[in-house]
mmCIF file of C-alpha atoms in Angstrom:
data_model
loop_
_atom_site.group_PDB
_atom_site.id
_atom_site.type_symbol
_atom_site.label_atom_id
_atom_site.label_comp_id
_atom_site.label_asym_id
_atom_site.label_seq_id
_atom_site.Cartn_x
_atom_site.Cartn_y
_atom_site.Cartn_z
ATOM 1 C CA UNK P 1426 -50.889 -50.036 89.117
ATOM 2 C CA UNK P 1427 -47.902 -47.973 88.581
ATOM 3 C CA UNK P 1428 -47.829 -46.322 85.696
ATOM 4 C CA UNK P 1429 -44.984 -46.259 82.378
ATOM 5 C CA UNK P 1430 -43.758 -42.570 83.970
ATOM 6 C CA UNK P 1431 -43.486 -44.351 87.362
ATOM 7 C CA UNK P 1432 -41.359 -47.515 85.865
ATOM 8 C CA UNK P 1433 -39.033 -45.857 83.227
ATOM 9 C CA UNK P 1434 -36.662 -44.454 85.989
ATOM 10 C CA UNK P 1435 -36.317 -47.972 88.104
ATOM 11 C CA UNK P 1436 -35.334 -49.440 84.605
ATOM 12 C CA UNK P 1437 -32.847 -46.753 83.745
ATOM 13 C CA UNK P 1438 -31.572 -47.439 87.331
ATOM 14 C CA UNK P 1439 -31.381 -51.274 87.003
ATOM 15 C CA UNK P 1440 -29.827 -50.808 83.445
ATOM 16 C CA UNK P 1441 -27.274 -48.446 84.682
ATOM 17 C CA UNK P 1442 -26.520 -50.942 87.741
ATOM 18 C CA UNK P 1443 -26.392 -53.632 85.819
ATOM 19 C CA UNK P 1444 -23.550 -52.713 83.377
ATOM 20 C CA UNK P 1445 -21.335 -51.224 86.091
ATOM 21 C CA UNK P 1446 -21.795 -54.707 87.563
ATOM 22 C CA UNK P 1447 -20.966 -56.121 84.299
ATOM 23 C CA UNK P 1448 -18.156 -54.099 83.609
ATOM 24 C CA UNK P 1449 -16.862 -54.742 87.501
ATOM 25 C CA UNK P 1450 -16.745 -57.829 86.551
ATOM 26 C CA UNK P 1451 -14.753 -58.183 82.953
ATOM 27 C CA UNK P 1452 -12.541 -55.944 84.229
ATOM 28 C CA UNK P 1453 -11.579 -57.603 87.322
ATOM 29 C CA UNK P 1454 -12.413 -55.370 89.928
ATOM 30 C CA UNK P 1455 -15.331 -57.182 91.173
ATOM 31 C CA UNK P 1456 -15.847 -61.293 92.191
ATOM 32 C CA UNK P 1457 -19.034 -62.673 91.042
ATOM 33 C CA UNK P 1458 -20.463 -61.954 94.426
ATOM 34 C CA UNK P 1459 -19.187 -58.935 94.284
ATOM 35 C CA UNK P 1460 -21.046 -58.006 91.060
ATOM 36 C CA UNK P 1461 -24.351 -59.240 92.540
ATOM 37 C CA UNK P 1462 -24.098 -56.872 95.659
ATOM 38 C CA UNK P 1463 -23.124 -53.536 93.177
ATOM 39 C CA UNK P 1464 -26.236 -54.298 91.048
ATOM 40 C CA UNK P 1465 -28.312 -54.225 94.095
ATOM 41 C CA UNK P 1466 -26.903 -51.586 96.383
ATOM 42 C CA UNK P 1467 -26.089 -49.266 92.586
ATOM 43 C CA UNK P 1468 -29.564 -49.923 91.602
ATOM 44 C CA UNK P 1469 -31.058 -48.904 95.363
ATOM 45 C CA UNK P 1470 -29.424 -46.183 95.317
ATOM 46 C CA UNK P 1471 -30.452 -45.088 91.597
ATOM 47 C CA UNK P 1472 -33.491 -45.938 92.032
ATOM 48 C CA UNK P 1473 -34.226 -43.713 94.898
ATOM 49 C CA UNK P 1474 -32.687 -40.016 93.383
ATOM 50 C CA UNK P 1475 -30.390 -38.323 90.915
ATOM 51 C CA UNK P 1476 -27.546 -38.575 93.922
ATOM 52 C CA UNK P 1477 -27.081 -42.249 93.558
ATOM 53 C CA UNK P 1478 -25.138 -41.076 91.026
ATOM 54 C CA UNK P 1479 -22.652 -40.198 93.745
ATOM 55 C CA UNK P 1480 -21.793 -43.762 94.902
ATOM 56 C CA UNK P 1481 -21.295 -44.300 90.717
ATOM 57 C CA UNK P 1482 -18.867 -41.989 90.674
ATOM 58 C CA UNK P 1483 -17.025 -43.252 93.900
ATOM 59 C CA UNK P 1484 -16.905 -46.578 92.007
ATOM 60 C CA UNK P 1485 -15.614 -45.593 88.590
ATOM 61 C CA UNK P 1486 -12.737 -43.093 90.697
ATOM 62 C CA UNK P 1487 -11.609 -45.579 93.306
ATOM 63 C CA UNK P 1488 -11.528 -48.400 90.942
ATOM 64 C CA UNK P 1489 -9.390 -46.330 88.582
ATOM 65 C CA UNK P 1490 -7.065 -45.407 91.862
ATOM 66 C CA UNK P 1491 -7.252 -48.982 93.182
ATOM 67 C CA UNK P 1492 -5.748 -50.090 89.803
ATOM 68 C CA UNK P 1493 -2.947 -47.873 89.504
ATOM 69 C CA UNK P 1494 0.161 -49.478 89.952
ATOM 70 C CA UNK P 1495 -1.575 -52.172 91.051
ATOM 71 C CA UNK P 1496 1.191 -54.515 91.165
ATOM 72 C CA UNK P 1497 4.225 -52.349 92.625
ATOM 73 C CA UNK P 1498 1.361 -52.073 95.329
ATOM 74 C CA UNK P 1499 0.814 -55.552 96.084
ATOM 75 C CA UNK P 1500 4.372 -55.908 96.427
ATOM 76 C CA UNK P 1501 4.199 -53.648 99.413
ATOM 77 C CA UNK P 1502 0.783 -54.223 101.149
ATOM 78 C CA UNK P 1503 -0.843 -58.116 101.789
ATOM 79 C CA UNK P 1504 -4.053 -56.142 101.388
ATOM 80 C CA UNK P 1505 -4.077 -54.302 98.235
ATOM 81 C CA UNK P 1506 -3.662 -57.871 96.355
ATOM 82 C CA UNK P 1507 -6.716 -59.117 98.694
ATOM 83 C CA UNK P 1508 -8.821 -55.705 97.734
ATOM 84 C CA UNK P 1509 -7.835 -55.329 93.940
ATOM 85 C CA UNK P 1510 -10.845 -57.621 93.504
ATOM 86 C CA UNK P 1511 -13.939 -56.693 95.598
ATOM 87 C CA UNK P 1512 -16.513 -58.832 96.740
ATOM 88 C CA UNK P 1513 -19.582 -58.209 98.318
ATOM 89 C CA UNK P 1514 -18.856 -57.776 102.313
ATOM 90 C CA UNK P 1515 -16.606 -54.638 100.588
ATOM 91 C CA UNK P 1516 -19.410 -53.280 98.334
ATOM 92 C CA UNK P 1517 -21.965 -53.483 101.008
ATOM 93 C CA UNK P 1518 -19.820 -52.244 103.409
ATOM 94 C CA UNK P 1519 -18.911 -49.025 100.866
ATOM 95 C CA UNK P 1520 -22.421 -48.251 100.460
ATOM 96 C CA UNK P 1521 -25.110 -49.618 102.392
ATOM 97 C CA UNK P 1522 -25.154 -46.889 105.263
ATOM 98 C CA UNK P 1523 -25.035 -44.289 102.126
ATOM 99 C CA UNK P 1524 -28.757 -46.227 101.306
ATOM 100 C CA UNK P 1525 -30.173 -46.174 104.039
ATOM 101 C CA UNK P 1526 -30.008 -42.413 104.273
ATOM 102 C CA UNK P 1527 -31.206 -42.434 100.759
ATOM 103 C CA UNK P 1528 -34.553 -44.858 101.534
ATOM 104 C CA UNK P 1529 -35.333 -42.183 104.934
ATOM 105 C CA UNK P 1530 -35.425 -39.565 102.458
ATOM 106 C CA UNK P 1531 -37.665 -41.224 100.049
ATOM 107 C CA UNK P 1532 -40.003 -42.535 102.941
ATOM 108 C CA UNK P 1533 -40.282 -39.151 105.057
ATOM 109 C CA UNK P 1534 -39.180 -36.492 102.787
ATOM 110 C CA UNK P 1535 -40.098 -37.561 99.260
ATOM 111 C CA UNK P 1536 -38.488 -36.099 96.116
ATOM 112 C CA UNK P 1537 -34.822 -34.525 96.268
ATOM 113 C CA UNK P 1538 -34.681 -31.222 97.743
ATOM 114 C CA UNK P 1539 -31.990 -28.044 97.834
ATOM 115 C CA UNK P 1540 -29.513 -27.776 100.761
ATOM 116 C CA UNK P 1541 -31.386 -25.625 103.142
ATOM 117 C CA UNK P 1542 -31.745 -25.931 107.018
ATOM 118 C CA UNK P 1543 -34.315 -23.529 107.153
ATOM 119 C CA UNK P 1544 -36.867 -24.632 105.204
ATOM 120 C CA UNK P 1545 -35.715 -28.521 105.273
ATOM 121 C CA UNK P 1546 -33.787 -29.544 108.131
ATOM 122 C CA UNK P 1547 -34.383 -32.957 107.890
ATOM 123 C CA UNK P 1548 -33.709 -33.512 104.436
ATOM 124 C CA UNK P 1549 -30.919 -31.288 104.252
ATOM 125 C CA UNK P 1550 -29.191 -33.345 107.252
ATOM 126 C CA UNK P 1551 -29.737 -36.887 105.560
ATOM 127 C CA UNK P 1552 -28.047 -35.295 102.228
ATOM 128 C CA UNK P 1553 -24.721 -33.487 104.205
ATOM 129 C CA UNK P 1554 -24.939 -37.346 105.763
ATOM 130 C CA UNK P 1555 -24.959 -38.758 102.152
ATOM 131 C CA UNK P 1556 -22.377 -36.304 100.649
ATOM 132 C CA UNK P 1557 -20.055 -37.156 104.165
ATOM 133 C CA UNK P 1558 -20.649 -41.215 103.098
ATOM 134 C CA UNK P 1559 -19.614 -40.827 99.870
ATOM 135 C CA UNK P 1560 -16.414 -38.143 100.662
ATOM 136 C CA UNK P 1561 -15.388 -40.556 103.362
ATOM 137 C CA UNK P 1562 -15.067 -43.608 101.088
ATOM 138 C CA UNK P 1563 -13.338 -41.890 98.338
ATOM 139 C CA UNK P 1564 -11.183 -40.101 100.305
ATOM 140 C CA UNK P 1565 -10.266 -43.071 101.967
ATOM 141 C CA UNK P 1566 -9.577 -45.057 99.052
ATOM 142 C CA UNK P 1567 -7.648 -42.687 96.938
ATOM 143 C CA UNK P 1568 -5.179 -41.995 100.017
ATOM 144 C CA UNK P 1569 -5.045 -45.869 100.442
ATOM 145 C CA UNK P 1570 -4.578 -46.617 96.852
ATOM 146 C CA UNK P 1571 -2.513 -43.719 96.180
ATOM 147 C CA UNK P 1572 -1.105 -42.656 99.376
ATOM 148 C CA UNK P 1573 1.076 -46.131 100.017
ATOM 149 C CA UNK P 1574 3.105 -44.702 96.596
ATOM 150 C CA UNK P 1575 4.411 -41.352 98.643
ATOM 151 C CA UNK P 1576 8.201 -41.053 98.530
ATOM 152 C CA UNK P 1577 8.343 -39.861 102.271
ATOM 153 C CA UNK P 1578 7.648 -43.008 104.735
ATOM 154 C CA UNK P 1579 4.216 -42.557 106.769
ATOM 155 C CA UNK P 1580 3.972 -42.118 110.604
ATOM 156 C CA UNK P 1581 1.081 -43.224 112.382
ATOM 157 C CA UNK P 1582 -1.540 -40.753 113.713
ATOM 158 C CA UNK P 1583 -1.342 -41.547 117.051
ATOM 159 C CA UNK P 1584 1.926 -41.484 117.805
ATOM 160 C CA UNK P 1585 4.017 -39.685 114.942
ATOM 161 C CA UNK P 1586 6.228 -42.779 115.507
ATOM 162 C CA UNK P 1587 7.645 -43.165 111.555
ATOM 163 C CA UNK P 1588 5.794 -47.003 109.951
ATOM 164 C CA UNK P 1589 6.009 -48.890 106.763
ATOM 165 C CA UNK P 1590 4.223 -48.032 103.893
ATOM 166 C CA UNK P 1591 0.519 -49.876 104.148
ATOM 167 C CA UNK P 1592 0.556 -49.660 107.664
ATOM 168 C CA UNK P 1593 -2.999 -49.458 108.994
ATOM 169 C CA UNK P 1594 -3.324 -45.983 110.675
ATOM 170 C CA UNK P 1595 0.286 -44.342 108.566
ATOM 171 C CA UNK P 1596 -0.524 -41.400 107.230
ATOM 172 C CA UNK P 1597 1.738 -39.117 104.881
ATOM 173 C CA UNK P 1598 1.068 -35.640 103.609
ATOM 174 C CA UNK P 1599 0.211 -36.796 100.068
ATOM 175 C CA UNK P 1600 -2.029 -39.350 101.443
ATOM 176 C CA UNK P 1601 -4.092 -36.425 103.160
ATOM 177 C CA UNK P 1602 -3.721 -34.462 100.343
ATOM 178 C CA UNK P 1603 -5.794 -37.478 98.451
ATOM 179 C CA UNK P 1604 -8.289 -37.574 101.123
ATOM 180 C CA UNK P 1605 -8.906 -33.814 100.624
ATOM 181 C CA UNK P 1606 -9.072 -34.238 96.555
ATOM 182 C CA UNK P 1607 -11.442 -37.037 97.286
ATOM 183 C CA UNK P 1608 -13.601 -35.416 99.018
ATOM 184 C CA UNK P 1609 -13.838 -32.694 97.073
ATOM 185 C CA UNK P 1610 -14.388 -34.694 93.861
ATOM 186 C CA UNK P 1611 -17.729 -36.235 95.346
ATOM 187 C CA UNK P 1612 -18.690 -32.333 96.374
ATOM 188 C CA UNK P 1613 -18.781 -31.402 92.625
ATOM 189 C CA UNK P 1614 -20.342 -34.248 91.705
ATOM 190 C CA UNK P 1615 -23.306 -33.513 94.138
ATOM 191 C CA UNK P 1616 -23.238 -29.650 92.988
ATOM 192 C CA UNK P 1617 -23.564 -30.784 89.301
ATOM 193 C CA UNK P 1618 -26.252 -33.354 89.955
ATOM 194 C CA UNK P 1619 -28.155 -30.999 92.247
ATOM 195 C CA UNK P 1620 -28.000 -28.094 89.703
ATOM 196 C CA UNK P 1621 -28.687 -30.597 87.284
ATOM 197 C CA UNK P 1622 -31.903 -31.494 88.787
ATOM 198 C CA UNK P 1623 -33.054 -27.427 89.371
ATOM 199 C CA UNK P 1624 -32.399 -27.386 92.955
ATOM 200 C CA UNK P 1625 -30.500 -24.365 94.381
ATOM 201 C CA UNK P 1626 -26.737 -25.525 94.689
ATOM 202 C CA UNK P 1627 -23.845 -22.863 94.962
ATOM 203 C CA UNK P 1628 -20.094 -24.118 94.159
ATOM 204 C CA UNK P 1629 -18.405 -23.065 97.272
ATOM 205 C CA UNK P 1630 -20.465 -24.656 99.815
ATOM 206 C CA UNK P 1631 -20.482 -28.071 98.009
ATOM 207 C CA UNK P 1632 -16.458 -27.948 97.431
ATOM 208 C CA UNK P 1633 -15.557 -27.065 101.321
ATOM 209 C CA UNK P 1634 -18.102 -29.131 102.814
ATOM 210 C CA UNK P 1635 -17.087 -32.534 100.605
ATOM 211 C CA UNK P 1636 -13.265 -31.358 100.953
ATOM 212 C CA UNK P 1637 -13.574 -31.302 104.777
ATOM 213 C CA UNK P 1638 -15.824 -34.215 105.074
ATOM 214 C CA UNK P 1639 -12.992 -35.933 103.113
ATOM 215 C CA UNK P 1640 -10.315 -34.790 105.467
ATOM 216 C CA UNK P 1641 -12.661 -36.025 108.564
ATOM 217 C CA UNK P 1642 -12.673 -39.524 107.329
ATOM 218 C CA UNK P 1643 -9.514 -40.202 106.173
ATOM 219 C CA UNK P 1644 -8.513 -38.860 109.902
ATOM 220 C CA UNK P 1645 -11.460 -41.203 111.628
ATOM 221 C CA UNK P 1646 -10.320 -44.450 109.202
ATOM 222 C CA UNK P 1647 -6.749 -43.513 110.215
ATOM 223 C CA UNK P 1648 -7.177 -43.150 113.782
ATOM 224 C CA UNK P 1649 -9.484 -46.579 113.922
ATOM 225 C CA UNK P 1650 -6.991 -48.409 111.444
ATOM 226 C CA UNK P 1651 -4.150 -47.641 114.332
ATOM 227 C CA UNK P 1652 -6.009 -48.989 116.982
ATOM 228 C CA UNK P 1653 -8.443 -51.411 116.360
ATOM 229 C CA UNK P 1654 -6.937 -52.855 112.999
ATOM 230 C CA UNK P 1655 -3.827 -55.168 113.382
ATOM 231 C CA UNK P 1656 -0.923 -54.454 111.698
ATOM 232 C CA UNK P 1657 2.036 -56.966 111.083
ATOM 233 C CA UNK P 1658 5.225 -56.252 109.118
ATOM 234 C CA UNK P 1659 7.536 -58.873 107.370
ATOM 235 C CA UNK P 1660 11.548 -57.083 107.652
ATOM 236 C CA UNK P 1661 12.622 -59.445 105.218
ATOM 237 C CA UNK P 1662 10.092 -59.635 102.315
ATOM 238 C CA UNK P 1663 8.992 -56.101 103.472
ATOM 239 C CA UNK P 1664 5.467 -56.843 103.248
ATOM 240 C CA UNK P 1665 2.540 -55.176 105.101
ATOM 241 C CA UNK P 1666 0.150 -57.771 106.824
ATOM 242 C CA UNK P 1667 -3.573 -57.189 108.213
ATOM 243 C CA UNK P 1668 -4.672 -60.338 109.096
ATOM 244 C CA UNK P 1669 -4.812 -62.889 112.462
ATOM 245 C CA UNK P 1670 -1.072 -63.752 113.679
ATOM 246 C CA UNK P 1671 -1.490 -67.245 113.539
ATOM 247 C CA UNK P 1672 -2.042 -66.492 109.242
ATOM 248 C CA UNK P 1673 1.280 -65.075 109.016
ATOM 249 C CA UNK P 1674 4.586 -66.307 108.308
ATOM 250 C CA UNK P 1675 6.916 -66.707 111.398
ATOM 251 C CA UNK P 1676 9.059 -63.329 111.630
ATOM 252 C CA UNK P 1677 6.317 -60.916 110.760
ATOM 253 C CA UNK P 1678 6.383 -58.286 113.221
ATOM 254 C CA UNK P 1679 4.119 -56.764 114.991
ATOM 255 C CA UNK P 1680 3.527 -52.934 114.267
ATOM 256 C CA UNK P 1681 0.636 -51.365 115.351
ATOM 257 C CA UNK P 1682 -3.409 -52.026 116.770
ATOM 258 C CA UNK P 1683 -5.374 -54.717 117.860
ATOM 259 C CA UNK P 1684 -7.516 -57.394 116.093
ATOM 260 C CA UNK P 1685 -10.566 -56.109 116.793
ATOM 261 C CA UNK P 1686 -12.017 -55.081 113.395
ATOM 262 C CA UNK P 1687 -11.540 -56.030 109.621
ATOM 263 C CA UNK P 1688 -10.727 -53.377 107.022
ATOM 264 C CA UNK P 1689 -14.436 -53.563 106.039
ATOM 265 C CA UNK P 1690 -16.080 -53.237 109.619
ATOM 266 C CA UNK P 1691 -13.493 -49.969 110.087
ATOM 267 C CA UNK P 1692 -14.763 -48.636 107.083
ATOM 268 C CA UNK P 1693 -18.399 -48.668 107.993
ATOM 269 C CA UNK P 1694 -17.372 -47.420 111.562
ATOM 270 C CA UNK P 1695 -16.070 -44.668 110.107
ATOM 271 C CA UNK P 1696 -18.433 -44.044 107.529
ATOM 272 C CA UNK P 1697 -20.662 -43.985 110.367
ATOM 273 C CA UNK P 1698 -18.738 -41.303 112.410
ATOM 274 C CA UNK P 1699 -18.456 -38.923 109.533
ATOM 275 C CA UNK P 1700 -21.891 -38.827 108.178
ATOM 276 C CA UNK P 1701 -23.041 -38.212 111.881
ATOM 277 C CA UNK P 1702 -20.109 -35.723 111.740
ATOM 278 C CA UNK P 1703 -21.723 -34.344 108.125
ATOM 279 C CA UNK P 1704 -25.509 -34.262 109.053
ATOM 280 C CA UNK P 1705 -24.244 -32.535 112.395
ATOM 281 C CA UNK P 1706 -22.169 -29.498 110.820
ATOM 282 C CA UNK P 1707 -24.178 -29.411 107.628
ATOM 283 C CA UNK P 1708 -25.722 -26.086 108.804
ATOM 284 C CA UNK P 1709 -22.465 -24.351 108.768
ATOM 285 C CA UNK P 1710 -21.419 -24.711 105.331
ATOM 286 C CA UNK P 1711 -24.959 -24.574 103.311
#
């Protein structure tokens, strides 16, 4: 029987969980469903170390970012009206990979441990993987959410060919300098929880390795979003579309990619991508 030491932390997780969920919800930025997945994946992650707090703070920055200007960018992009509000496919597919490394560490590794390939390789490559996850969505949302507001009009990676704003796979120099911030904000929030919890953690290895995990997979989502992610355009209205052409009105364009994946099943891809990339060149930063 588990003892009052053993349960205290699972509450504190599923009370922390629970009001984000809450919160989510009253302030619009999460459906019902929606709500239901971020207590379960927020109190997962809680629940298994101090560095769920990392997927908290992706929530409480990219929900700020997602709501700025929130209207002037709904005028511009079909999808930032359809992702003001998540629901659960989103939240699942923001943080379920991010878990899974989490529940391998628990299971093979046990307790939280310092950055170190020498003495733990194995644990030390699941946590670059986590602190990649994390960097990749924020980065990715803040030079979504924030990026689409540049005054200079995007190209797309793969061609340099100039796009309109919200174009899957247009990226813009303040966009990437988003992706870089974000990454770097999830990097000091994984130095200050580490040092928080006693482990060995050093600022400048943190900072450069979230900062360039960031940068990674804002360039992996970008690339993907080009190619596999459809991308109509309305002249007219001058509206951004991501969605099946027989959903769209009759002279949207078409601009870029193919309908092969969803805005949710490209961000898991490259989630994917990037924490491989993270757990592989972990080594060199810490």
């Amino acid at each position: 029987m588990p003892s009052v030491v053993d349960v205290i932390p699972l509450m504190k997780a599923a009370a922390v969980a629970g009001m984000m969920a809450v919160r989510g919800m009253k302030r619009k930025s999460l459906t019902p469903g929606g709500a239901a997945a971020a207590f379960i994946v927020g109190f997962s992650s809680l629940a298994c170390g101090s560095r769920g707090f990392l997927l908290l703070l992706f929530y409480l920055v990219g929900t700020k970012a997602t709501k700025y200007k929130s209207q002037l960018k709904s005028n511009l992009d079909q999808t930032a009206a359809d992702t003001s509000c998540r629901g659960s496919a989103q939240v699942f597919a923001c943080s379920i990979i991010g878990i899974v490394f989490q529940l391998i560490h628990v299971v093979y590794c046990g307790e939280e441990k310092s950055i170190d390939f020498k003495r733990h390789p194995f644990a030390s490559a699941l946590t670059c993987a986590l602190i990649a996850h994390h960097s990749t969505n924020l980065a990715d949302t803040l030079a979504s959410e924030l990026g689409i507001l540049s005054n200079s009009k995007p190209f797309l990676i793969i061609s340099g060919k100039t796009v309109p704003p919200g174009t899957n796979g247009g990226v813009t120099a303040l966009g990437t300098a988003f992706s870089a911030l974000g990454g770097c904000i999830i990097g000091i929030g994984a130095l200050f929880l580490d040092y928080n919890n006693g482990l060995n953690a050093a600022p400048i290895p943190y900072i450069l390795f979230g900062t360039t995990c960031g940068v990674i997979g804002s360039i992996v989502d970008s690339v993907l979003g080009a190619t596999v992610q459809v991308t109509y355009y309305d002249k007219e209205k001058k509206f951004i579309y991501s969605r099946s052409r027989e959903c769209l009105p009759p002279d949207a364009i078409h601009i870029s990619g193919s309908d092969v994946l969803s805005n949710a099943q490209v961000n898991v891809v490259s989630i994917m991508i990037t924490s491989a990339c993270g757990a592989a060149i972990g080594s060199a930063f810490f």
